[in-house]
Every structure is written in C-alpha cells, then in structure tokens.
Coordinates of C-alpha atoms in Angstrom, one line a residue:
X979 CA 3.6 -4.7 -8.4
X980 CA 1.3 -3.5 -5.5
X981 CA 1.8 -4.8 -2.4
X982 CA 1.1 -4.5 1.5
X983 CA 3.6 -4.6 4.3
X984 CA 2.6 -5.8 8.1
X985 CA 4.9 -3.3 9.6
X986 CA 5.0 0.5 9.6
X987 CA 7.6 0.9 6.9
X988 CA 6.3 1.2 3.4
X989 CA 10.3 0.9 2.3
X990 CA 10.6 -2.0 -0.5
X991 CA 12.7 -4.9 1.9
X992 CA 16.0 -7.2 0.8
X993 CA 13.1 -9.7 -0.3
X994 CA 10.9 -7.1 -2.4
X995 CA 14.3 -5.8 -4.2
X996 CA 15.1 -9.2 -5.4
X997 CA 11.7 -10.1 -6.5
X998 CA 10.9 -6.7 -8.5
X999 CA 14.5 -7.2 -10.2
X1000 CA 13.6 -10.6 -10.9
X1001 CA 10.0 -10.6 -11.8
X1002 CA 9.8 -6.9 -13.8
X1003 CA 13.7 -6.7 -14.3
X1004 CA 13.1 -7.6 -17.8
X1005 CA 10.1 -5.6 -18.4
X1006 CA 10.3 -2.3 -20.4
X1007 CA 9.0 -0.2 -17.1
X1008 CA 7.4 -1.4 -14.0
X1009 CA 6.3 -0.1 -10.4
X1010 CA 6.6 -0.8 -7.2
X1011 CA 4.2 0.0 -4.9
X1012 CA 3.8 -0.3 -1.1
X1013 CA 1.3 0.2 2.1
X1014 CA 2.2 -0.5 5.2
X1015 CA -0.2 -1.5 8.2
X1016 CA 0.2 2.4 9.3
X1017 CA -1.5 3.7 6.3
X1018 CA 2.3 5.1 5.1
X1019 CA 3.3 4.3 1.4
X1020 CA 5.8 4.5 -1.1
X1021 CA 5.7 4.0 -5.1
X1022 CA 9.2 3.6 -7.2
X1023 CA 8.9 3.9 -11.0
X1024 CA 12.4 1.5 -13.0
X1025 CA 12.4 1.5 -16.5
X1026 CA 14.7 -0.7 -18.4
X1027 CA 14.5 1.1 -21.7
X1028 CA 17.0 3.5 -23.3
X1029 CA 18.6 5.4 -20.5
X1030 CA 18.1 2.9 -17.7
X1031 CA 16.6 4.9 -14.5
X1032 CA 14.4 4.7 -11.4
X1033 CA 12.6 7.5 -9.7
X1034 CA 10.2 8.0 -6.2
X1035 CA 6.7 8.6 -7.1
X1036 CA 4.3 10.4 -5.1
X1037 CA 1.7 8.7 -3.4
X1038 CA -1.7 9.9 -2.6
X1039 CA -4.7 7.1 -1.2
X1040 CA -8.2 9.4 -1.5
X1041 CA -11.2 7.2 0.0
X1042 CA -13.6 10.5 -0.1
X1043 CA -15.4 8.9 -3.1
X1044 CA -18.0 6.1 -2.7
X1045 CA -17.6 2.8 -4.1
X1046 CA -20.0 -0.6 -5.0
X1047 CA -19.3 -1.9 -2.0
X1048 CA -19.3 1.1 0.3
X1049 CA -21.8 0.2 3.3
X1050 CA -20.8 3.0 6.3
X1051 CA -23.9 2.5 8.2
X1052 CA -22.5 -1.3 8.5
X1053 CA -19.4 -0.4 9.0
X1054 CA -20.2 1.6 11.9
X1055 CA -22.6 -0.9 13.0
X1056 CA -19.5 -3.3 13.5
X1057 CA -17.2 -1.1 14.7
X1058 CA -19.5 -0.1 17.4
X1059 CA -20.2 -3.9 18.1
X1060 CA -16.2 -5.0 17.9
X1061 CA -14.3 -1.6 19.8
X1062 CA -14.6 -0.8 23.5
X1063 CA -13.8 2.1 24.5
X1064 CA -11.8 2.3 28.0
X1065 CA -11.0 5.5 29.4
X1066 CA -8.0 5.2 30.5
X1067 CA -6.5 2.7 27.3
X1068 CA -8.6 4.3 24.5
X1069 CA -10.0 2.1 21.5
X1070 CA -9.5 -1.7 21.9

C-alpha cells in the first residue's frame, strides 16, 4: 500500500495502522509505504505467514533515469514562468 503524507513525517499515523491491519491484515505479506511532502519516506514489510513478523525497509527514490513523460525543457519553462525569485525571501 503506497501512499503520500501532506506533512514532513513519512511515519505510518493512528489512521494508516488501522487501515493496513484491516485492509492487508489478512493477506499473506504486505507493505507499507510512505512519502511525505518533504521528499522523506519510509517502507515497512508485515507478513502474516508462519512466524508472524514486520521489518523497516530501506527506501531509495532514483529520478536520474528518463521516463515517457519526462519533458525538462517544459518543466523549466514553467518553473521559470510560476517562481520569483526575491532576494531577500528566496523562491516563491
């Protein structure tokens, strides 16, 4: 189950606990995976099978590659349209 957070915190909430034991709780294995609004994520591996067990995973995001829908030269195009720069506030 991959999902975003609004905040900074890529820590599963009250909410996201319930839900993953309810929704994948009888699954065999499921994960639970997270990115927060600050980039930061997290990634939790629970299986259900055997010896019952849950462990951190490590997350890596790589965006190096290109991609179908990668368009940079409109990307900057609207960044430079949509962010003013003030010198004493930075990017806005």
């Amino acid at each position: 189950w991959l999902h975003t957070h609004p905040g900074d915190s890529p820590r599963p909430s009250t909410v996201d606990e319930a839900t993953f034991a309810r929704v994948f709780g009888p699954c065999d294995w499921a994960v639970m995976g997270i990115v927060a609004r600050s980039g930061a994520s997290s990634a939790r591996l629970a299986w259900h099978m055997g010896p019952q067990g849950a462990i951190e995973l490590p997350v890596e995001g790589d965006f190096t590659p290109p991609f179908a829908a990668t368009d940079e030269t409109a990307w900057s195009a609207e960044y430079d349209r949509c962010v003013q720069i003030d010198a004493g506030l930075g990017a806005r």
